[in-house]
Short mmCIF file of the C-alpha atoms (twelve columns), coordinates in Angstrom:
data_MODEL
# 
_entry.id   MODEL 
# 
loop_
_atom_site.group_PDB 
_atom_site.id 
_atom_site.type_symbol 
_atom_site.label_atom_id 
_atom_site.label_alt_id 
_atom_site.label_comp_id 
_atom_site.label_asym_id 
_atom_site.label_seq_id 
_atom_site.Cartn_x 
_atom_site.Cartn_y 
_atom_site.Cartn_z 
_atom_site.pdbx_PDB_model_num 
ATOM 1  C CA . ALA A 1  0.001  0.366   0.182   1 
ATOM 2  C CA . LEU A 2  1.318  3.496   -0.814  1 
ATOM 3  C CA . THR A 3  2.157  5.447   2.199   1 
ATOM 4  C CA . GLU A 4  2.917  8.726   0.508   1 
ATOM 5  C CA . SER A 5  2.201  11.062  -2.355  1 
ATOM 6  C CA . ILE A 6  4.010  10.296  -5.528  1 
ATOM 7  C CA . LEU A 7  3.067  12.891  -7.557  1 
ATOM 8  C CA . GLY A 8  6.180  14.214  -9.388  1 
ATOM 9  C CA . LYS A 9  8.075  11.711  -7.871  1 
ATOM 10 C CA . GLU A 10 10.211 8.655   -9.830  1 
ATOM 11 C CA . VAL A 11 8.772  4.910   -9.731  1 
ATOM 12 C CA . LEU A 12 10.272 2.148   -9.682  1 
ATOM 13 C CA . ILE A 13 7.414  -1.218  -10.973 1 
ATOM 14 C CA . ILE A 14 8.833  -4.367  -10.845 1 
ATOM 15 C CA . GLY A 15 6.799  -7.027  -12.661 1 
ATOM 16 C CA . ALA A 16 4.671  -6.628  -15.167 1 
ATOM 17 C CA . GLY A 17 2.286  -8.754  -14.554 1 
ATOM 18 C CA . ALA A 18 -1.688 -7.865  -14.192 1 
ATOM 19 C CA . ILE A 19 -1.715 -5.556  -10.720 1 
ATOM 20 C CA . GLY A 20 1.837  -4.023  -12.318 1 
ATOM 21 C CA . LEU A 21 0.512  -3.160  -14.587 1 
ATOM 22 C CA . LEU A 22 -2.196 -1.589  -13.485 1 
ATOM 23 C CA . ALA A 23 0.221  -0.433  -10.902 1 
ATOM 24 C CA . ALA A 24 1.873  1.610   -13.901 1 
ATOM 25 C CA . ALA A 25 -1.737 3.228   -15.429 1 
ATOM 26 C CA . CYS A 26 -2.149 4.466   -11.841 1 
ATOM 27 C CA . ALA A 27 1.307  5.973   -10.417 1 
ATOM 28 C CA . LYS A 28 1.091  7.724   -14.091 1 
ATOM 29 C CA . ALA A 29 -2.386 9.208   -13.373 1 
ATOM 30 C CA . LEU A 30 -1.003 10.292  -9.826  1 
ATOM 31 C CA . GLY A 31 1.152  12.128  -11.259 1 
ATOM 32 C CA . ALA A 32 4.847  9.965   -11.203 1 
ATOM 33 C CA . SER A 33 7.084  12.259  -13.188 1 
ATOM 34 C CA . LYS A 34 8.516  9.246   -14.803 1 
ATOM 35 C CA . VAL A 35 8.096  5.639   -14.133 1 
ATOM 36 C CA . LEU A 36 9.850  2.578   -15.156 1 
ATOM 37 C CA . VAL A 37 9.113  -1.142  -15.055 1 
ATOM 38 C CA . ALA A 38 10.803 -4.161  -14.499 1 
ATOM 39 C CA . ASP A 39 9.863  -7.586  -15.979 1 
ATOM 40 C CA . ILE A 40 11.750 -11.019 -17.762 1 
ATOM 41 C CA . ASN A 41 8.602  -10.481 -19.971 1 
ATOM 42 C CA . SER A 42 9.287  -8.803  -23.217 1 
ATOM 43 C CA . GLU A 43 5.479  -9.055  -24.438 1 
ATOM 44 C CA . ARG A 44 4.258  -7.867  -20.859 1 
ATOM 45 C CA . LEU A 45 7.077  -5.125  -20.994 1 
ATOM 46 C CA . GLN A 46 5.693  -3.841  -24.249 1 
ATOM 47 C CA . LEU A 47 2.346  -3.987  -23.110 1 
ATOM 48 C CA . ALA A 48 3.650  -1.672  -19.485 1 
ATOM 49 C CA . LYS A 49 4.729  0.604   -22.149 1 
ATOM 50 C CA . THR A 50 0.787  1.510   -23.286 1 
ATOM 51 C CA . MET A 51 -0.299 1.443   -19.536 1 
ATOM 52 C CA . GLY A 52 2.033  4.270   -18.936 1 
ATOM 53 C CA . ALA A 53 5.699  3.006   -18.522 1 
ATOM 54 C CA . ASP A 54 7.939  5.548   -19.293 1 
ATOM 55 C CA . VAL A 55 10.760 2.844   -19.420 1 
ATOM 56 C CA . ILE A 56 10.944 -0.253  -19.840 1 
ATOM 57 C CA . ILE A 57 13.843 -3.083  -18.583 1 
ATOM 58 C CA . ASN A 58 13.892 -6.085  -19.092 1 
ATOM 59 C CA . SER A 59 16.005 -7.531  -16.200 1 
ATOM 60 C CA . ARG A 60 16.839 -10.239 -18.190 1 
ATOM 61 C CA . GLU A 61 19.148 -8.777  -20.396 1 
ATOM 62 C CA . THR A 62 20.130 -5.295  -18.459 1 
ATOM 63 C CA . ASN A 63 21.330 -5.596  -14.888 1 
ATOM 64 C CA . LEU A 64 18.220 -3.857  -13.189 1 
ATOM 65 C CA . GLN A 65 20.420 -2.167  -10.194 1 
ATOM 66 C CA . SER A 66 22.839 -0.080  -12.578 1 
ATOM 67 C CA . GLU A 67 20.363 0.428   -15.280 1 
ATOM 68 C CA . VAL A 68 18.140 2.218   -12.794 1 
ATOM 69 C CA . MET A 69 21.112 4.286   -11.877 1 
ATOM 70 C CA . ARG A 70 21.417 5.713   -14.773 1 
ATOM 71 C CA . LEU A 71 18.771 6.484   -15.322 1 
ATOM 72 C CA . THR A 72 18.272 8.008   -12.417 1 
ATOM 73 C CA . ASN A 73 21.353 10.004  -12.627 1 
ATOM 74 C CA . GLY A 74 22.575 8.750   -9.518  1 
ATOM 75 C CA . ASP A 75 19.725 9.169   -7.346  1 
ATOM 76 C CA . GLY A 76 18.263 5.719   -7.840  1 
ATOM 77 C CA . LYS A 77 14.691 4.963   -6.664  1 
ATOM 78 C CA . LYS A 78 12.910 7.441   -5.607  1 
ATOM 79 C CA . LEU A 79 9.606  4.765   -4.748  1 
ATOM 80 C CA . SER A 80 9.852  1.068   -5.603  1 
ATOM 81 C CA . VAL A 81 6.545  -1.226  -5.927  1 
ATOM 82 C CA . PRO A 82 7.290  -4.974  -6.062  1 
ATOM 83 C CA . ILE A 83 4.496  -6.419  -7.558  1 
# 
């Protein structure tokens, strides 16, 4: 459960199943500045893009931690939603 506002924050969602896709859409609708979605399934990641993800990361092909650090200019995640 979210206990803080995500308005203007970068959000990392790990898992692009049904709940992760819904979380991506909700994060975008609630004003997240950037929604990152990570999964190992390329088809689900493409669907995440249509559901509001700004960035998709295939964690089977890319080191998730390194990619998140790169995409956030070394700040790391502001809020993560492990699904």
